[in-house]
mmCIF file of C-alpha atoms in Angstrom:
data_model
loop_
_atom_site.group_PDB
_atom_site.id
_atom_site.type_symbol
_atom_site.label_atom_id
_atom_site.label_comp_id
_atom_site.label_asym_id
_atom_site.label_seq_id
_atom_site.Cartn_x
_atom_site.Cartn_y
_atom_site.Cartn_z
ATOM 1 C CA MET A 1 0.109 0.032 -0.007
ATOM 2 C CA ALA A 2 1.575 3.298 -0.795
ATOM 3 C CA ASP A 3 1.520 7.010 -1.404
ATOM 4 C CA THR A 4 2.963 7.789 -4.925
ATOM 5 C CA LEU A 5 5.088 5.793 -7.365
ATOM 6 C CA PRO A 6 8.610 7.406 -7.810
ATOM 7 C CA VAL A 7 8.618 5.965 -11.383
ATOM 8 C CA ALA A 8 6.209 4.956 -14.266
ATOM 9 C CA LYS A 9 3.966 2.236 -13.365
ATOM 10 C CA THR A 10 4.181 -1.176 -15.114
ATOM 11 C CA LEU A 11 1.151 -3.439 -15.344
ATOM 12 C CA SER A 12 0.840 -6.269 -12.803
ATOM 13 C CA CYS A 13 3.405 -6.705 -13.872
ATOM 14 C CA MET A 14 4.674 -7.943 -16.991
ATOM 15 C CA LYS A 15 2.685 -7.837 -20.298
ATOM 16 C CA ILE A 16 4.685 -9.872 -22.991
ATOM 17 C CA ASP A 17 3.393 -10.022 -26.608
ATOM 18 C CA GLU A 18 1.429 -13.363 -26.680
ATOM 19 C CA LYS A 19 2.849 -14.273 -30.076
ATOM 20 C CA LEU A 20 6.319 -14.009 -28.607
ATOM 21 C CA LEU A 21 5.407 -16.254 -25.708
ATOM 22 C CA LEU A 22 4.158 -18.791 -28.046
ATOM 23 C CA SER A 23 6.991 -18.733 -30.300
ATOM 24 C CA PHE A 24 9.264 -19.709 -27.229
ATOM 25 C CA GLY A 25 7.099 -22.721 -26.440
ATOM 26 C CA GLY A 26 4.140 -21.093 -24.585
ATOM 27 C CA GLU A 27 0.838 -22.909 -24.416
ATOM 28 C CA ILE A 28 -2.728 -21.634 -23.982
ATOM 29 C CA LYS A 29 -4.519 -23.380 -21.139
ATOM 30 C CA SER A 30 -8.126 -23.063 -20.190
ATOM 31 C CA TYR A 31 -9.174 -23.102 -16.330
ATOM 32 C CA LEU A 32 -12.618 -23.449 -15.112
ATOM 33 C CA GLN A 33 -14.052 -21.095 -12.286
ATOM 34 C CA ASN A 34 -12.614 -22.172 -8.813
ATOM 35 C CA GLU A 35 -10.008 -24.189 -10.394
ATOM 36 C CA PHE A 36 -6.494 -23.936 -9.060
ATOM 37 C CA VAL A 37 -3.671 -22.679 -11.374
ATOM 38 C CA PHE A 38 -1.096 -23.619 -8.778
ATOM 39 C CA LYS A 39 -1.096 -24.332 -5.070
ATOM 40 C CA GLU A 40 0.751 -23.337 -1.984
ATOM 41 C CA ASP A 41 4.080 -25.330 -1.648
ATOM 42 C CA GLU A 42 3.973 -26.301 -5.339
ATOM 43 C CA LYS A 43 7.239 -25.924 -7.190
ATOM 44 C CA PRO A 44 7.016 -22.836 -9.648
ATOM 45 C CA VAL A 45 7.586 -24.106 -13.118
ATOM 46 C CA PHE A 46 5.791 -21.707 -15.414
ATOM 47 C CA TYR A 47 5.472 -17.961 -16.324
ATOM 48 C CA TYR A 48 1.675 -17.264 -16.418
ATOM 49 C CA GLN A 49 -0.149 -14.468 -18.272
ATOM 50 C CA ILE A 50 -3.993 -14.106 -18.330
ATOM 51 C CA ILE A 51 -5.606 -13.874 -21.777
ATOM 52 C CA SER A 52 -9.196 -13.479 -20.619
ATOM 53 C CA GLY A 53 -10.835 -13.978 -17.163
ATOM 54 C CA SER A 54 -9.490 -13.316 -13.787
ATOM 55 C CA ILE A 55 -7.686 -14.986 -11.037
ATOM 56 C CA LYS A 56 -6.994 -14.394 -7.337
ATOM 57 C CA GLU A 57 -3.984 -15.097 -5.302
ATOM 58 C CA ASN A 58 -4.784 -16.152 -1.796
ATOM 59 C CA ASN A 59 -3.852 -17.951 1.355
ATOM 60 C CA TYR A 60 -5.798 -19.816 4.015
ATOM 61 C CA ASN A 61 -4.943 -19.598 7.682
ATOM 62 C CA GLU A 62 -4.958 -22.412 10.119
ATOM 63 C CA LEU A 63 -8.670 -22.041 10.769
ATOM 64 C CA GLY A 64 -9.537 -22.115 7.087
ATOM 65 C CA SER A 65 -10.199 -18.481 6.613
ATOM 66 C CA GLU A 66 -9.273 -17.096 3.159
ATOM 67 C CA PHE A 67 -6.743 -14.069 3.007
ATOM 68 C CA ILE A 68 -6.803 -12.567 -0.639
ATOM 69 C CA GLN A 69 -3.614 -11.136 -1.843
ATOM 70 C CA ASN A 70 -4.700 -9.762 -5.145
ATOM 71 C CA ILE A 71 -7.116 -10.100 -8.085
ATOM 72 C CA LEU A 72 -5.772 -9.964 -11.480
ATOM 73 C CA GLY A 73 -7.234 -9.901 -15.046
ATOM 74 C CA SER A 74 -6.637 -10.006 -18.652
ATOM 75 C CA ASP A 75 -2.974 -9.117 -19.933
ATOM 76 C CA GLN A 76 -1.626 -9.306 -16.512
ATOM 77 C CA SER A 77 1.073 -11.750 -15.241
ATOM 78 C CA PHE A 78 1.188 -13.393 -11.835
ATOM 79 C CA GLY A 79 3.662 -15.697 -9.857
ATOM 80 C CA ASP A 80 6.644 -14.526 -11.809
ATOM 81 C CA SER A 81 8.674 -13.377 -8.899
ATOM 82 C CA PHE A 82 8.758 -17.098 -7.682
ATOM 83 C CA LEU A 83 10.657 -18.124 -10.775
ATOM 84 C CA PHE A 84 13.541 -16.081 -9.644
ATOM 85 C CA LEU A 85 13.623 -17.997 -6.186
ATOM 86 C CA HIS A 86 14.733 -21.564 -5.326
ATOM 87 C CA LYS A 87 11.507 -21.653 -3.131
ATOM 88 C CA ASN A 88 7.978 -23.108 -3.379
ATOM 89 C CA TYR A 89 4.917 -20.990 -3.854
ATOM 90 C CA ASN A 90 3.637 -19.405 -0.458
ATOM 91 C CA ILE A 91 0.369 -18.535 -2.227
ATOM 92 C CA ASN A 92 -2.360 -20.250 -4.246
ATOM 93 C CA ALA A 93 -3.678 -18.825 -7.745
ATOM 94 C CA VAL A 94 -7.188 -19.653 -8.112
ATOM 95 C CA ALA A 95 -9.479 -18.836 -11.220
ATOM 96 C CA LEU A 96 -12.325 -16.515 -10.272
ATOM 97 C CA THR A 97 -13.965 -17.031 -13.478
ATOM 98 C CA ASP A 98 -13.465 -19.234 -16.515
ATOM 99 C CA CYS A 99 -9.926 -18.260 -17.759
ATOM 100 C CA GLU A 100 -7.563 -18.685 -20.559
ATOM 101 C CA ILE A 101 -3.979 -18.382 -19.675
ATOM 102 C CA ILE A 102 -0.658 -18.645 -21.628
ATOM 103 C CA ARG A 103 1.917 -20.502 -19.681
ATOM 104 C CA LEU A 104 5.631 -20.719 -20.544
ATOM 105 C CA ARG A 105 8.003 -23.092 -18.914
ATOM 106 C CA LYS A 106 10.518 -21.473 -16.520
ATOM 107 C CA ASP A 107 13.668 -22.372 -18.686
ATOM 108 C CA ASP A 108 11.892 -21.020 -21.799
ATOM 109 C CA PHE A 109 11.066 -17.790 -19.930
ATOM 110 C CA PHE A 110 14.686 -17.356 -18.946
ATOM 111 C CA LYS A 111 15.699 -17.948 -22.635
ATOM 112 C CA LEU A 112 13.171 -15.261 -23.409
ATOM 113 C CA ILE A 113 14.399 -12.380 -21.332
ATOM 114 C CA THR A 114 18.020 -13.386 -22.088
ATOM 115 C CA GLN A 115 17.296 -12.912 -25.896
ATOM 116 C CA TYR A 116 15.178 -9.678 -25.297
ATOM 117 C CA PRO A 117 17.108 -7.639 -22.598
ATOM 118 C CA ASP A 118 14.286 -4.843 -22.518
ATOM 119 C CA LEU A 119 12.032 -7.603 -21.010
ATOM 120 C CA SER A 120 14.525 -8.305 -18.429
ATOM 121 C CA VAL A 121 14.623 -4.772 -17.448
ATOM 122 C CA ASP A 122 10.811 -4.653 -17.279
ATOM 123 C CA THR A 123 10.786 -7.689 -15.101
ATOM 124 C CA ASN A 124 13.232 -5.750 -12.540
ATOM 125 C CA LYS A 125 10.960 -2.798 -12.768
ATOM 126 C CA CYS A 126 8.009 -5.058 -11.969
ATOM 127 C CA LEU A 127 9.581 -6.837 -9.098
ATOM 128 C CA SER A 128 10.767 -3.382 -7.705
ATOM 129 C CA GLN A 129 7.218 -2.041 -7.813
ATOM 130 C CA ARG A 130 5.684 -4.951 -5.872
ATOM 131 C CA LEU A 131 8.354 -4.769 -3.173
ATOM 132 C CA TYR A 132 7.818 -1.028 -2.841
ATOM 133 C CA PHE A 133 3.940 -1.187 -2.622
ATOM 134 C CA LYS A 134 4.281 -4.373 -0.313
ATOM 135 C CA THR A 135 6.501 -2.600 1.982
ATOM 136 C CA ALA A 136 4.356 0.462 2.316
ATOM 137 C CA MET A 137 1.416 -1.968 2.881
ATOM 138 C CA ILE A 138 2.992 -3.454 5.795
ATOM 139 C CA GLN A 139 3.671 -0.016 7.235
ATOM 140 C CA ASN A 140 0.093 1.159 6.721
ATOM 141 C CA LEU A 141 -1.335 -2.104 8.442
ATOM 142 C CA ALA A 142 0.495 -1.066 11.663
ATOM 143 C CA SER A 143 -1.688 2.126 11.586
ATOM 144 C CA PRO A 144 -4.387 2.250 14.533
ATOM 145 C CA LEU A 145 -6.489 4.543 11.930
ATOM 146 C CA PRO A 146 -9.046 2.569 9.827
ATOM 147 C CA GLU A 147 -8.815 5.220 7.070
ATOM 148 C CA LYS A 148 -5.062 4.657 6.631
ATOM 149 C CA ARG A 149 -5.467 0.839 6.410
ATOM 150 C CA ILE A 150 -8.179 1.001 3.843
ATOM 151 C CA LEU A 151 -6.518 3.607 1.534
ATOM 152 C CA GLY A 152 -3.185 1.769 1.947
ATOM 153 C CA LEU A 153 -4.957 -1.480 0.921
ATOM 154 C CA LEU A 154 -6.632 0.266 -2.121
ATOM 155 C CA ASP A 155 -3.268 1.946 -3.137
ATOM 156 C CA TYR A 156 -1.587 -1.473 -3.191
ATOM 157 C CA LEU A 157 -4.260 -3.164 -5.346
ATOM 158 C CA LYS A 158 -4.423 -0.213 -7.720
ATOM 159 C CA SER A 159 -0.685 -0.410 -8.073
ATOM 160 C CA PHE A 160 -1.189 -3.586 -10.105
ATOM 161 C CA HIS A 161 -3.256 -1.675 -12.664
ATOM 162 C CA LYS A 162 -2.332 0.824 -15.438
ATOM 163 C CA ASP A 163 -4.782 3.447 -15.119
ATOM 164 C CA ASP A 164 -3.980 6.056 -12.552
ATOM 165 C CA ASP A 165 -7.013 8.317 -12.922
ATOM 166 C CA LYS A 166 -9.114 9.094 -9.934
ATOM 167 C CA PHE A 167 -11.908 6.486 -9.271
ATOM 168 C CA SER A 168 -10.795 4.460 -12.417
ATOM 169 C CA PHE A 169 -9.950 1.322 -10.366
ATOM 170 C CA LEU A 170 -13.079 -1.005 -9.569
ATOM 171 C CA VAL A 171 -12.251 -2.651 -6.236
ATOM 172 C CA LYS A 172 -13.310 -6.280 -6.546
ATOM 173 C CA LEU A 173 -13.432 -7.221 -3.040
ATOM 174 C CA THR A 174 -16.329 -7.452 -0.783
ATOM 175 C CA ARG A 175 -16.493 -5.361 2.545
ATOM 176 C CA GLN A 176 -15.757 -8.685 4.259
ATOM 177 C CA GLN A 177 -12.848 -9.560 2.281
ATOM 178 C CA ILE A 178 -11.461 -5.987 2.828
ATOM 179 C CA ALA A 179 -12.025 -6.300 6.543
ATOM 180 C CA ASP A 180 -10.181 -9.675 6.712
ATOM 181 C CA LEU A 181 -7.208 -8.417 4.664
ATOM 182 C CA ILE A 182 -6.472 -5.505 7.099
ATOM 183 C CA GLY A 183 -7.642 -6.805 10.359
ATOM 184 C CA LEU A 184 -10.725 -4.648 10.843
ATOM 185 C CA ARG A 185 -14.548 -5.487 11.572
ATOM 186 C CA VAL A 186 -16.815 -5.201 8.556
ATOM 187 C CA GLU A 187 -18.839 -2.757 10.300
ATOM 188 C CA THR A 188 -15.834 -0.485 10.558
ATOM 189 C CA VAL A 189 -14.986 -0.823 6.886
ATOM 190 C CA ILE A 190 -18.550 -0.129 5.836
ATOM 191 C CA ARG A 191 -18.694 2.968 8.152
ATOM 192 C CA THR A 192 -15.050 4.141 7.195
ATOM 193 C CA ALA A 193 -15.653 3.721 3.496
ATOM 194 C CA LYS A 194 -18.766 5.922 3.716
ATOM 195 C CA LYS A 195 -16.589 8.582 5.478
ATOM 196 C CA LEU A 196 -13.868 8.306 2.719
ATOM 197 C CA GLU A 197 -16.379 8.780 0.066
ATOM 198 C CA ARG A 198 -17.683 11.953 1.632
ATOM 199 C CA GLU A 199 -14.063 13.242 1.919
ATOM 200 C CA ASN A 200 -13.871 12.383 -1.932
ATOM 201 C CA PHE A 201 -11.018 9.714 -1.414
ATOM 202 C CA LEU A 202 -13.050 7.038 -3.031
ATOM 203 C CA LYS A 203 -16.560 6.567 -4.831
ATOM 204 C CA ILE A 204 -19.173 4.137 -4.143
ATOM 205 C CA ASP A 205 -21.837 3.485 -6.866
ATOM 206 C CA SER A 206 -24.219 0.697 -6.595
ATOM 207 C CA ARG A 207 -22.433 -0.674 -3.650
ATOM 208 C CA LYS A 208 -19.095 -0.883 -5.729
ATOM 209 C CA ILE A 209 -16.077 0.963 -4.684
ATOM 210 C CA TYR A 210 -14.059 2.810 -6.984
ATOM 211 C CA TYR A 211 -10.644 4.297 -6.232
#
């Protein structure tokens, strides 16, 4: 969660030309709603980029409650940071809707960014952006002010999307999911969101939040 970006935004993060991905051995795979793309503790073996549909990155705690990390849609990549680590996933990726996703094997992904250095630079920008906003999110979660927690979360989620215009970002989370993410009661989220709307920080239209 964050204040302002010091550099130009990138999408969430990579957006590699689909034909280029296919030419390096990428394949298009369909996923049904609620199907796992990958699971926590699995070994990362693919670069993933969404053609259509949307996915969520999440965890479940020891009580089975869901913790949503992010929601991503078409032309966005996910899970790429794990390709650079010798560690298994610590999140799940689950199809929110029926999806079509291009996946490219890890070795072929590294061949691609080696042959196209500009993509390697874009990857570094993407990972740096995620680290920047993740650090800011942790700082905001420590605040006792519900307004700061909510705005910090919205900044973080919006950072994964291209459009910076005010109220251009539709928050695809329920009030309960927002509350779970930032450790507040749902009643507090509802009350604070209305206050933030009155102060022109966000817009609520047909119960949907725009930021």
